[in-house]
Each structure stands twice: as C-alpha cells, then as structure tokens.
Amino acid sequence: MPLQCKQGTSMTISIGDHLPAGQLTECIEFDATTACPTNPQTLDIIEQSQGKKIIIFGVPGAFTPLCSAQHLPGYIKYAEQLKVKGADEIWCLSVNDAFVMAAWGKEQNATGKVRMMADGSAIYTQALGLDRDLTKGGMGIRCFRFAMLVDNGEVTYLGVEGSGEFGVSKAETLLELL
C-alpha cells in the first residue's frame, strides 16, 4: 500500500519500518465514588504489538472538535467491522495524560472498542516523527492527525493529514484497506 503523506512533513516512521521501542500509558479503571480514572498502566509498545494487527490513529488532542465529533467516533462506530476484517486492536494515540484519555474514551463510549493510549510528554510521538509544534495556539507539542496499520510491529500503511484535512486517517479509509 502506498504511503499517504502531505508534502513537506518529515517523518522517521515509514511503511516497512517496525515501530520504535517506547511506552504509552492507559487507564482502564475508574473510582466508584468519583468516577475519575485511576491506576494508569505503562505499556511497552513492542510487547503490546507482537503477533497482532493494530490500527493506531493519532489525534492532536482529546476533547478537540474534529477529534470528538468525527475521528474517534468513526473508529468506535466501525470497530466491529474493522475487527471482522482483521484488526486485532484499535488504538487512539494523543499527547494527553492517561486520565484525560480515559475520561474522553468513557465519554465517547470507546470501552471495548478503542484503546485510549496516552503519550503525555510526546516522547513516543517524537520517536515516530509525527510530532508538531502547536505552541503558538496554546497546545504545545502534539501529534499530527494520522492513522497507521501495524502488522506484528511493522507499519503497512501510514496516512498523515495536513492541517484541516480529514481523509487518509479516518476509520472508513482503514476499513477499505483491510
């Protein structure tokens, strides 16, 4: 499958590459009294991707308009179909903390469909080469809107969006690819 990428973006990850070593954080537990996410777990990317076909899609931020209205909801809506077509897991990656990602996933009803993976300091996003500086807009370092298909740790599709674009990273695109 060809690389779908906006001209001028520099990336360290490409089709045929293996995911770099690194960690993400996930919260799947909630306090019964406060309903706040608890007990964040640090996950090893290499270990988590072994022997699986995973869709990883990245968003600039949890609770942002396009991400909340279309990007994450699309993957939730098509999760079952994506899994029937071969995806073992679907990960949503954002440069937010694990508590925010868990709360956003709960609000969007992502549980059991999409894993909400936090990269709070943008370390893994930078390792992928998919980081962008949105400091002028008050958002700091974030990730590009993207989607990738990863088979046993190897990237087989990568679609990176330009500013204001939404096509190569949406769930329907990945549904067609599988």
Short mmCIF file of N, CA, C and O in Angstrom, two decimals, residues 1 19 45-56 79 81-91 113 115 148-157 174-175 177-178:
data_model
loop_
_atom_site.label_atom_id
_atom_site.label_comp_id
_atom_site.label_asym_id
_atom_site.label_seq_id
_atom_site.Cartn_x
_atom_site.Cartn_y
_atom_site.Cartn_z
N MET A 1 0.84 -1.18 0.00
CA MET A 1 0.00 0.00 0.00
C MET A 1 0.88 1.24 0.00
O MET A 1 1.87 1.30 0.72
N LEU A 19 7.75 -0.49 14.47
CA LEU A 19 7.51 0.52 15.48
C LEU A 19 8.74 0.66 16.36
O LEU A 19 9.38 -0.34 16.72
N ILE A 45 5.36 -0.82 23.97
CA ILE A 45 4.81 -0.85 22.61
C ILE A 45 5.18 -2.13 21.87
O ILE A 45 4.34 -2.75 21.22
N ILE A 46 6.43 -2.52 21.93
CA ILE A 46 6.88 -3.72 21.22
C ILE A 46 6.13 -4.94 21.72
O ILE A 46 5.60 -5.73 20.95
N GLU A 47 6.05 -5.07 23.03
CA GLU A 47 5.34 -6.20 23.63
C GLU A 47 3.86 -6.19 23.25
O GLU A 47 3.28 -7.23 22.92
N GLN A 48 3.23 -5.02 23.29
CA GLN A 48 1.80 -4.90 23.01
C GLN A 48 1.46 -5.16 21.54
O GLN A 48 0.33 -5.52 21.22
N SER A 49 2.42 -4.96 20.64
CA SER A 49 2.13 -5.11 19.21
C SER A 49 2.54 -6.47 18.64
O SER A 49 2.18 -6.79 17.50
N GLN A 50 3.22 -7.28 19.40
CA GLN A 50 3.68 -8.59 18.92
C GLN A 50 2.51 -9.49 18.55
O GLN A 50 1.57 -9.66 19.32
N GLY A 51 2.58 -10.03 17.35
CA GLY A 51 1.60 -11.01 16.90
C GLY A 51 0.21 -10.45 16.65
O GLY A 51 -0.74 -11.21 16.56
N LYS A 52 0.09 -9.14 16.53
CA LYS A 52 -1.22 -8.51 16.34
C LYS A 52 -1.22 -7.59 15.13
O LYS A 52 -0.19 -7.04 14.75
N LYS A 53 -2.40 -7.41 14.57
CA LYS A 53 -2.63 -6.38 13.56
C LYS A 53 -3.38 -5.26 14.29
O LYS A 53 -4.48 -5.47 14.80
N ILE A 54 -2.74 -4.09 14.34
CA ILE A 54 -3.27 -2.98 15.12
C ILE A 54 -3.45 -1.75 14.23
O ILE A 54 -2.57 -1.42 13.43
N ILE A 55 -4.57 -1.09 14.41
CA ILE A 55 -4.77 0.23 13.82
C ILE A 55 -4.42 1.23 14.91
O ILE A 55 -4.96 1.16 16.01
N ILE A 56 -3.49 2.11 14.61
CA ILE A 56 -3.15 3.19 15.53
C ILE A 56 -3.52 4.49 14.84
O ILE A 56 -3.06 4.75 13.73
N ALA A 79 -15.66 -0.14 14.75
CA ALA A 79 -14.74 -1.04 15.45
C ALA A 79 -15.01 -2.50 15.14
O ALA A 79 -14.09 -3.27 14.82
N GLN A 81 -16.58 -3.89 12.59
CA GLN A 81 -16.28 -4.21 11.18
C GLN A 81 -14.78 -4.26 10.94
O GLN A 81 -14.30 -5.12 10.19
N LEU A 82 -14.03 -3.33 11.55
CA LEU A 82 -12.58 -3.34 11.41
C LEU A 82 -11.98 -4.61 11.99
O LEU A 82 -11.07 -5.20 11.41
N LYS A 83 -12.54 -5.07 13.10
CA LYS A 83 -12.04 -6.29 13.72
C LYS A 83 -12.43 -7.52 12.90
O LYS A 83 -11.62 -8.44 12.76
N VAL A 84 -13.62 -7.53 12.33
CA VAL A 84 -14.03 -8.64 11.46
C VAL A 84 -13.10 -8.74 10.24
O VAL A 84 -12.77 -9.82 9.79
N LYS A 85 -12.63 -7.58 9.75
CA LYS A 85 -11.74 -7.55 8.58
C LYS A 85 -10.28 -7.79 8.93
O LYS A 85 -9.43 -7.74 8.05
N GLY A 86 -9.97 -8.03 10.22
CA GLY A 86 -8.62 -8.43 10.57
C GLY A 86 -7.88 -7.63 11.61
O GLY A 86 -6.78 -8.02 12.02
N ALA A 87 -8.40 -6.49 12.03
CA ALA A 87 -7.71 -5.71 13.07
C ALA A 87 -7.94 -6.38 14.43
O ALA A 87 -9.07 -6.65 14.80
N ASP A 88 -6.86 -6.66 15.12
CA ASP A 88 -6.99 -7.23 16.46
C ASP A 88 -7.32 -6.16 17.49
O ASP A 88 -8.07 -6.42 18.43
N GLU A 89 -6.73 -4.98 17.32
CA GLU A 89 -6.96 -3.88 18.26
C GLU A 89 -6.96 -2.57 17.50
O GLU A 89 -6.37 -2.45 16.42
N ILE A 90 -7.57 -1.55 18.12
CA ILE A 90 -7.57 -0.19 17.61
C ILE A 90 -7.10 0.69 18.76
O ILE A 90 -7.65 0.63 19.86
N TRP A 91 -6.06 1.49 18.48
CA TRP A 91 -5.52 2.39 19.50
C TRP A 91 -5.71 3.83 19.08
O TRP A 91 -5.41 4.19 17.94
N LYS A 113 -13.81 -1.13 22.49
CA LYS A 113 -13.71 -0.90 21.04
C LYS A 113 -12.38 -0.27 20.67
O LYS A 113 -11.73 -0.73 19.73
N ARG A 115 -8.73 1.36 22.33
CA ARG A 115 -7.86 1.58 23.48
C ARG A 115 -7.38 3.03 23.45
O ARG A 115 -6.88 3.50 22.43
N MET A 148 -2.26 4.56 11.12
CA MET A 148 -1.33 3.56 10.58
C MET A 148 -1.88 2.18 10.87
O MET A 148 -2.61 1.97 11.83
N LEU A 149 -1.55 1.29 9.98
CA LEU A 149 -1.86 -0.12 10.16
C LEU A 149 -0.54 -0.80 10.45
O LEU A 149 0.44 -0.63 9.71
N VAL A 150 -0.51 -1.54 11.54
CA VAL A 150 0.71 -2.17 12.02
C VAL A 150 0.45 -3.67 12.13
O VAL A 150 -0.51 -4.09 12.78
N ASP A 151 1.27 -4.46 11.45
CA ASP A 151 1.13 -5.91 11.47
C ASP A 151 2.36 -6.51 12.13
O ASP A 151 3.47 -6.42 11.59
N ASN A 152 2.18 -7.08 13.33
CA ASN A 152 3.28 -7.66 14.10
C ASN A 152 4.43 -6.66 14.27
O ASN A 152 5.59 -7.01 14.14
N GLY A 153 4.08 -5.41 14.52
CA GLY A 153 5.07 -4.37 14.76
C GLY A 153 5.55 -3.64 13.52
O GLY A 153 6.25 -2.64 13.62
N GLU A 154 5.19 -4.12 12.33
CA GLU A 154 5.64 -3.49 11.08
C GLU A 154 4.53 -2.60 10.51
O GLU A 154 3.38 -3.02 10.38
N VAL A 155 4.90 -1.39 10.12
CA VAL A 155 3.95 -0.45 9.54
C VAL A 155 3.66 -0.85 8.10
O VAL A 155 4.58 -0.94 7.28
N THR A 156 2.39 -1.11 7.80
CA THR A 156 2.00 -1.49 6.43
C THR A 156 1.19 -0.40 5.74
O THR A 156 0.99 -0.46 4.53
N TYR A 157 0.70 0.57 6.50
CA TYR A 157 0.01 1.74 5.95
C TYR A 157 0.25 2.91 6.88
O TYR A 157 0.27 2.74 8.10
N LEU A 174 -9.43 3.10 6.63
CA LEU A 174 -8.81 1.86 7.11
C LEU A 174 -9.70 0.66 6.85
O LEU A 174 -9.22 -0.43 6.54
N LEU A 175 -11.00 0.86 6.90
CA LEU A 175 -11.94 -0.22 6.60
C LEU A 175 -11.77 -0.68 5.16
O LEU A 175 -11.80 -1.88 4.88
N LEU A 177 -8.98 -0.47 3.45
CA LEU A 177 -7.65 -1.05 3.30
C LEU A 177 -7.56 -2.50 3.79
O LEU A 177 -6.74 -3.26 3.29
N LEU A 178 -8.34 -2.82 4.79
CA LEU A 178 -8.24 -4.17 5.38
C LEU A 178 -8.84 -5.23 4.46
O LEU A 178 -9.70 -5.01 3.69
#
